[in-house]
Amino acid sequence: MGIERIDRVELMHTFVRIIESGSLSAAAVQMNTTQATVSRRLKSLEDLLGARLLLRTTHAMKLTDDGERCYQHARSVMASWQALEDEIKNAEGEPVGVLRVRAPHAFGQDQLIDPLTEFLTRYPGLCVEWMLNDKSPDFIGDNIDCALHVGPDVDPSVIAVQLAEVPRIVVATPALLARYPAVNAIEDLAALPWVALSTFYRREVVLNHAVTGERQAFPVVPRLSSDSLYAVRRTILNGLGAGMVSAWVVEDDLREGRLVQLLPAWQAPPLPVYLLYPWARYYPARLRRFLELMKAVMPELAGMRQVTTPKR
């Protein structure tokens, strides 16, 4: 193949993916191609530039000085190309292409599917890769554009837009409560068996009084701990213990009498919900429109609320 027939943008895109994913094989997975194709594109780019860009051994990969310069320029070119492509193809600001989103399991498979479906119906040129996990997002390694994140721990190096807050309440089954003294005070809560959502609490429960702001903390020894909100809800419904959960996940259970809220005047500090994305000079329409969607729908979801205090 002559050099004049090589797609230079594709070569630069591949090179950027190799560097940011950490290996040729990871780049191949992210680009849905083979490692041989990625290796061939790297060689084509090195031939085109007449320079060695990467030094590779069995266990390591290192940029040469020329490779570092190429990487910085390629990133800039790719950002400019993305902006041009988005603007030309989409003069009216309609989102096109693929948006890769990481969302928490509970939100991602439940409350957000309906607004996401409406979003995709509204914009036929857009596709979404909807990846569910509860770990901190790795934008480069996982090749994602943005992430929905529940909780206060946010990487300060990324853009964090707070969308809403998740109220948290203490609940238990009527059958469990019938076996213990009436719950009239914090001390009575501490005497119950507990189920813990290990992402946010394990050995201690902290509650604030809604009116006075008084703070109370007490230790618990959970009969079961899980990082899954759904598993915790199911275990509480089975009567193993009381638990502190996001209010939205038990709305139906409370309304239909399967669960009872304990000491309604006492609630855990609400959890912030953020949309996270890495800083860039240009954000494509698909990301901008998705942010608008999340700002609009997140506070309106069942059991959620608007941000009540100034947040980051």
Tab-separated table of C-alpha atoms in Angstrom:
chain	number	residue	atom	x	y	z
A	1	MET	CA	0.000	0.000	0.000
A	2	GLY	CA	1.402	3.397	-0.925
A	3	ILE	CA	1.728	6.036	1.754
A	4	GLU	CA	-0.721	8.280	-0.121
A	5	ARG	CA	-3.526	5.751	0.482
A	6	ILE	CA	-3.056	5.489	4.245
A	7	ASP	CA	-5.784	7.050	6.387
A	8	ARG	CA	-3.642	9.307	8.535
A	9	VAL	CA	-6.481	10.145	10.942
A	10	GLU	CA	-7.043	6.437	11.585
A	11	LEU	CA	-3.325	5.922	12.199
A	12	MET	CA	-3.216	8.762	14.710
A	13	HIS	CA	-6.404	7.549	16.410
A	14	THR	CA	-4.895	4.074	16.754
A	15	PHE	CA	-1.636	5.475	18.153
A	16	VAL	CA	-3.510	7.530	20.763
A	17	ARG	CA	-5.547	4.476	21.792
A	18	ILE	CA	-2.360	2.370	22.133
A	19	ILE	CA	-0.788	4.920	24.478
A	20	GLU	CA	-3.903	5.642	26.541
A	21	SER	CA	-5.006	2.030	26.901
A	22	GLY	CA	-1.484	0.834	27.735
A	23	SER	CA	-0.994	-1.880	25.120
A	24	LEU	CA	-1.675	-2.923	21.539
A	25	SER	CA	-4.038	-5.661	22.684
A	26	ALA	CA	-6.101	-3.275	24.862
A	27	ALA	CA	-6.265	-0.777	21.979
A	28	ALA	CA	-7.508	-3.553	19.695
A	29	VAL	CA	-10.308	-4.419	22.124
A	30	GLN	CA	-11.363	-0.788	22.479
A	31	MET	CA	-11.348	-0.278	18.691
A	32	ASN	CA	-13.094	-3.590	17.995
A	33	THR	CA	-10.295	-4.833	15.759
A	34	THR	CA	-7.372	-7.252	15.948
A	35	GLN	CA	-3.983	-6.798	17.549
A	36	ALA	CA	-2.381	-7.522	14.175
A	37	THR	CA	-4.291	-4.609	12.639
A	38	VAL	CA	-3.224	-2.274	15.452
A	39	SER	CA	0.409	-3.396	15.073
A	40	ARG	CA	0.234	-2.854	11.308
A	41	ARG	CA	-1.166	0.665	11.778
A	42	LEU	CA	1.594	1.508	14.259
A	43	LYS	CA	4.238	0.379	11.762
A	44	SER	CA	2.549	2.386	9.004
A	45	LEU	CA	2.628	5.514	11.158
A	46	GLU	CA	6.306	4.963	12.003
A	47	ASP	CA	7.102	4.433	8.290
A	48	LEU	CA	5.117	7.537	7.393
A	49	LEU	CA	7.013	9.684	9.892
A	50	GLY	CA	10.357	7.956	9.419
A	51	ALA	CA	10.830	7.554	13.170
A	52	ARG	CA	10.524	4.943	15.896
A	53	LEU	CA	7.642	5.907	18.174
A	54	LEU	CA	7.480	3.042	20.665
A	55	LEU	CA	10.059	0.838	22.336
A	56	ARG	CA	8.452	-2.509	23.178
A	57	THR	CA	9.639	-5.462	25.203
A	58	THR	CA	7.694	-8.512	26.367
A	59	HIS	CA	6.566	-6.753	29.543
A	60	ALA	CA	6.773	-3.016	28.869
A	61	MET	CA	6.093	-0.285	26.363
A	62	LYS	CA	7.815	3.099	26.344
A	63	LEU	CA	7.454	6.172	24.162
A	64	THR	CA	10.538	7.471	22.396
A	65	ASP	CA	11.090	11.241	22.334
A	66	ASP	CA	9.639	11.300	18.822
A	67	GLY	CA	6.775	9.138	20.069
A	68	GLU	CA	5.997	11.610	22.868
A	69	ARG	CA	5.894	14.477	20.369
A	70	CYS	CA	3.724	12.426	18.038
A	71	TYR	CA	1.330	11.538	20.863
A	72	GLN	CA	0.840	15.162	21.930
A	73	HIS	CA	0.224	16.287	18.345
A	74	ALA	CA	-2.020	13.310	17.600
A	75	ARG	CA	-4.216	14.069	20.623
A	76	SER	CA	-4.587	17.662	19.462
A	77	VAL	CA	-5.340	16.596	15.894
A	78	MET	CA	-7.923	14.034	17.032
A	79	ALA	CA	-9.693	16.630	19.179
A	80	SER	CA	-9.760	19.075	16.256
A	81	TRP	CA	-10.962	16.372	13.882
A	82	GLN	CA	-13.735	15.337	16.266
A	83	ALA	CA	-14.860	18.961	16.580
A	84	LEU	CA	-14.836	19.405	12.783
A	85	GLU	CA	-16.668	16.136	12.133
A	86	ASP	CA	-19.273	16.910	14.768
A	87	GLU	CA	-19.828	20.425	13.416
A	88	ILE	CA	-19.992	19.499	9.724
A	89	LYS	CA	-22.136	16.397	10.106
A	90	ASN	CA	-24.311	18.063	12.616
A	91	ALA	CA	-24.759	21.749	11.981
A	92	GLU	CA	-27.897	21.851	14.130
A	93	GLY	CA	-26.180	20.378	17.180
A	94	GLU	CA	-27.861	16.985	16.841
A	95	PRO	CA	-25.810	14.338	18.666
A	96	VAL	CA	-24.292	11.641	16.468
A	97	GLY	CA	-21.854	8.784	16.946
A	98	VAL	CA	-21.297	6.606	20.023
A	99	LEU	CA	-21.479	7.843	23.619
A	100	ARG	CA	-19.845	5.517	26.149
A	101	VAL	CA	-21.352	5.879	29.625
A	102	ARG	CA	-20.580	4.093	32.882
A	103	ALA	CA	-23.444	4.045	35.389
A	104	PRO	CA	-23.985	2.458	38.828
A	105	HIS	CA	-25.767	-0.898	38.718
A	106	ALA	CA	-28.897	0.153	40.586
A	107	PHE	CA	-29.566	3.398	38.692
A	108	GLY	CA	-28.306	2.015	35.425
A	109	GLN	CA	-30.629	-0.977	35.173
A	110	ASP	CA	-33.677	0.640	36.708
A	111	GLN	CA	-34.632	4.298	36.847
A	112	LEU	CA	-32.519	5.618	33.991
A	113	ILE	CA	-33.549	3.172	31.275
A	114	ASP	CA	-36.816	4.956	30.405
A	115	PRO	CA	-35.288	8.454	29.983
A	116	LEU	CA	-32.331	6.898	28.142
A	117	THR	CA	-34.716	5.159	25.727
A	118	GLU	CA	-36.556	8.432	25.077
A	119	PHE	CA	-33.202	10.171	24.539
A	120	LEU	CA	-32.143	7.628	21.904
A	121	THR	CA	-35.552	7.794	20.226
A	122	ARG	CA	-35.213	11.577	19.969
A	123	TYR	CA	-31.730	11.368	18.386
A	124	PRO	CA	-31.628	8.552	15.798
A	125	GLY	CA	-28.010	9.300	14.843
A	126	LEU	CA	-26.781	8.492	18.344
A	127	CYS	CA	-25.788	5.162	19.911
A	128	VAL	CA	-25.010	4.612	23.600
A	129	GLU	CA	-22.779	1.981	25.175
A	130	TRP	CA	-24.291	1.646	28.668
A	131	MET	CA	-21.797	-0.026	31.023
A	132	LEU	CA	-22.801	-0.826	34.582
A	133	ASN	CA	-20.426	-1.035	37.528
A	134	ASP	CA	-19.990	0.767	40.830
A	135	LYS	CA	-16.225	1.339	40.818
A	136	SER	CA	-14.516	4.668	40.232
A	137	PRO	CA	-14.379	5.397	36.498
A	138	ASP	CA	-11.185	4.974	34.485
A	139	PHE	CA	-11.937	7.172	31.485
A	140	ILE	CA	-8.829	6.247	29.523
A	141	GLY	CA	-8.426	2.599	30.468
A	142	ASP	CA	-12.132	1.796	30.005
A	143	ASN	CA	-12.509	4.136	27.000
A	144	ILE	CA	-15.587	5.889	28.389
A	145	ASP	CA	-16.814	9.440	27.781
A	146	CYS	CA	-18.605	10.109	31.051
A	147	ALA	CA	-19.767	8.403	34.229
A	148	LEU	CA	-22.637	8.720	36.654
A	149	HIS	CA	-21.273	8.545	40.186
A	150	VAL	CA	-23.089	8.284	43.510
A	151	GLY	CA	-21.207	9.359	46.623
A	152	PRO	CA	-18.880	12.114	47.817
A	153	ASP	CA	-15.548	10.638	46.691
A	154	VAL	CA	-14.770	12.359	43.389
A	155	ASP	CA	-11.423	12.583	41.595
A	156	PRO	CA	-10.515	16.321	41.649
A	157	SER	CA	-8.857	16.027	38.232
A	158	VAL	CA	-12.171	15.491	36.404
A	159	ILE	CA	-15.181	17.721	35.760
A	160	ALA	CA	-17.949	16.912	38.284
A	161	VAL	CA	-21.456	18.275	37.731
A	162	GLN	CA	-23.792	17.558	40.644
A	163	LEU	CA	-27.206	16.478	39.393
A	164	ALA	CA	-29.191	15.619	42.519
A	165	GLU	CA	-29.070	14.096	45.962
A	166	VAL	CA	-30.169	10.653	47.130
A	167	PRO	CA	-31.975	10.708	50.494
A	168	ARG	CA	-31.213	7.673	52.691
A	169	ILE	CA	-33.549	6.215	55.283
A	170	VAL	CA	-33.620	3.348	57.801
A	171	VAL	CA	-36.137	0.571	57.092
A	172	ALA	CA	-37.123	-2.870	58.346
A	173	THR	CA	-39.961	-5.371	57.926
A	174	PRO	CA	-42.954	-5.326	60.301
A	175	ALA	CA	-42.175	-8.973	61.155
A	176	LEU	CA	-38.652	-8.117	62.299
A	177	LEU	CA	-39.880	-5.169	64.372
A	178	ALA	CA	-42.461	-7.393	66.089
A	179	ARG	CA	-39.618	-9.411	67.626
A	180	TYR	CA	-37.903	-6.408	69.251
A	181	PRO	CA	-38.845	-3.569	71.596
A	182	ALA	CA	-40.542	-0.602	69.910
A	183	VAL	CA	-38.124	1.735	68.105
A	184	ASN	CA	-38.569	5.162	69.671
A	185	ALA	CA	-34.984	6.365	69.938
A	186	ILE	CA	-31.543	5.907	68.399
A	187	GLU	CA	-30.663	3.398	71.123
A	188	ASP	CA	-33.515	1.183	69.950
A	189	LEU	CA	-32.122	1.239	66.382
A	190	ALA	CA	-28.738	0.126	67.662
A	191	ALA	CA	-30.351	-2.894	69.345
A	192	LEU	CA	-31.693	-4.292	66.034
A	193	PRO	CA	-29.800	-6.713	63.773
A	194	TRP	CA	-28.449	-4.899	60.698
A	195	VAL	CA	-27.774	-5.345	56.999
A	196	ALA	CA	-25.104	-2.980	55.607
A	197	LEU	CA	-24.454	-1.437	52.205
A	198	SER	CA	-20.678	-1.735	52.370
A	199	THR	CA	-20.063	0.944	49.732
A	200	PHE	CA	-21.157	3.628	52.193
A	201	TYR	CA	-21.233	2.119	55.691
A	202	ARG	CA	-20.015	-1.033	57.390
A	203	ARG	CA	-19.525	-0.831	61.158
A	204	GLU	CA	-21.112	2.500	62.037
A	205	VAL	CA	-24.386	4.230	61.175
A	206	VAL	CA	-24.501	8.035	61.235
A	207	LEU	CA	-27.861	9.853	61.296
A	208	ASN	CA	-28.818	13.535	61.414
A	209	HIS	CA	-32.026	14.975	62.861
A	210	ALA	CA	-33.996	16.680	60.082
A	211	VAL	CA	-35.055	19.626	62.272
A	212	THR	CA	-32.328	20.188	64.857
A	213	GLY	CA	-29.381	18.953	62.795
A	214	GLU	CA	-28.195	16.895	65.763
A	215	ARG	CA	-25.819	14.105	64.771
A	216	GLN	CA	-25.959	10.611	66.236
A	217	ALA	CA	-23.652	7.699	65.461
A	218	PHE	CA	-23.840	4.139	66.698
A	219	PRO	CA	-21.946	0.914	65.946
A	220	VAL	CA	-23.526	-2.048	64.150
A	221	VAL	CA	-22.382	-5.614	63.513
A	222	PRO	CA	-24.031	-6.452	60.172
A	223	ARG	CA	-25.459	-9.911	59.690
A	224	LEU	CA	-24.762	-9.346	55.993
A	225	SER	CA	-22.747	-6.696	54.135
A	226	SER	CA	-22.960	-6.191	50.375
A	227	ASP	CA	-21.916	-3.603	47.827
A	228	SER	CA	-25.192	-4.203	45.947
A	229	LEU	CA	-28.132	-1.967	46.843
A	230	TYR	CA	-30.535	-4.549	45.402
A	231	ALA	CA	-29.009	-7.361	47.471
A	232	VAL	CA	-29.295	-5.261	50.631
A	233	ARG	CA	-32.933	-4.406	49.855
A	234	ARG	CA	-33.782	-8.062	49.221
A	235	THR	CA	-32.105	-9.149	52.454
A	236	ILE	CA	-33.964	-6.517	54.473
A	237	LEU	CA	-37.225	-7.689	52.877
A	238	ASN	CA	-36.348	-11.232	53.953
A	239	GLY	CA	-36.326	-9.980	57.536
A	240	LEU	CA	-32.656	-10.560	58.361
A	241	GLY	CA	-32.146	-7.052	59.718
A	242	ALA	CA	-32.797	-3.345	59.468
A	243	GLY	CA	-30.815	-1.327	56.957
A	244	MET	CA	-30.074	2.162	55.697
A	245	VAL	CA	-30.835	2.443	51.988
A	246	SER	CA	-31.491	4.965	49.250
A	247	ALA	CA	-35.094	6.101	49.611
A	248	TRP	CA	-35.946	5.552	45.950
A	249	VAL	CA	-35.238	1.822	46.008
A	250	VAL	CA	-37.849	1.113	48.719
A	251	GLU	CA	-40.633	3.536	47.731
A	252	ASP	CA	-42.942	0.747	46.556
A	253	ASP	CA	-42.096	-1.423	49.580
A	254	LEU	CA	-43.034	1.381	51.976
A	255	ARG	CA	-46.240	2.251	50.133
A	256	GLU	CA	-47.371	-1.371	50.057
A	257	GLY	CA	-46.428	-2.088	53.678
A	258	ARG	CA	-43.619	-4.576	53.080
A	259	LEU	CA	-41.217	-2.235	54.888
A	260	VAL	CA	-41.532	0.426	57.561
A	261	GLN	CA	-39.393	3.553	57.852
A	262	LEU	CA	-37.846	3.824	61.305
A	263	LEU	CA	-37.458	7.164	63.104
A	264	PRO	CA	-38.409	9.288	60.049
A	265	ALA	CA	-36.995	12.419	61.705
A	266	TRP	CA	-33.526	10.821	61.521
A	267	GLN	CA	-31.847	10.351	58.146
A	268	ALA	CA	-28.361	9.693	56.900
A	269	PRO	CA	-26.581	12.519	55.054
A	270	PRO	CA	-27.842	12.388	51.448
A	271	LEU	CA	-25.514	11.043	48.777
A	272	PRO	CA	-24.607	13.405	45.923
A	273	VAL	CA	-25.078	12.199	42.342
A	274	TYR	CA	-22.558	13.514	39.825
A	275	LEU	CA	-21.937	13.295	36.118
A	276	LEU	CA	-18.163	13.008	35.687
A	277	TYR	CA	-16.127	13.528	32.522
A	278	PRO	CA	-12.497	14.385	31.752
A	279	TRP	CA	-11.498	17.901	30.818
A	280	ALA	CA	-11.172	18.585	27.084
A	281	ARG	CA	-10.988	21.602	24.795
A	282	TYR	CA	-14.069	20.413	22.953
A	283	TYR	CA	-17.091	18.374	24.003
A	284	PRO	CA	-19.147	16.743	21.224
A	285	ALA	CA	-22.891	17.304	21.004
A	286	ARG	CA	-23.601	13.783	22.249
A	287	LEU	CA	-21.948	14.534	25.608
A	288	ARG	CA	-23.471	18.007	25.903
A	289	ARG	CA	-26.996	16.696	25.204
A	290	PHE	CA	-26.553	13.798	27.635
A	291	LEU	CA	-25.508	16.233	30.375
A	292	GLU	CA	-28.625	18.315	29.656
A	293	LEU	CA	-30.751	15.160	29.889
A	294	MET	CA	-29.252	14.096	33.219
A	295	LYS	CA	-29.638	17.595	34.701
A	296	ALA	CA	-33.311	17.530	33.754
A	297	VAL	CA	-34.322	13.982	34.728
A	298	MET	CA	-32.146	13.072	37.707
A	299	PRO	CA	-33.801	15.367	40.310
A	300	GLU	CA	-37.233	14.221	39.065
A	301	LEU	CA	-36.637	10.500	39.524
A	302	ALA	CA	-38.640	8.781	42.243
A	303	GLY	CA	-37.063	9.229	45.649
A	304	MET	CA	-34.507	11.801	44.466
A	305	ARG	CA	-34.334	15.495	45.258
A	306	GLN	CA	-32.770	18.725	44.087
A	307	VAL	CA	-29.439	19.700	45.592
A	308	THR	CA	-30.293	21.472	48.841
A	309	THR	CA	-26.894	22.884	49.743
A	310	PRO	CA	-24.065	24.333	47.634
A	311	LYS	CA	-21.865	21.540	46.363
A	312	ARG	CA	-18.682	21.228	44.375
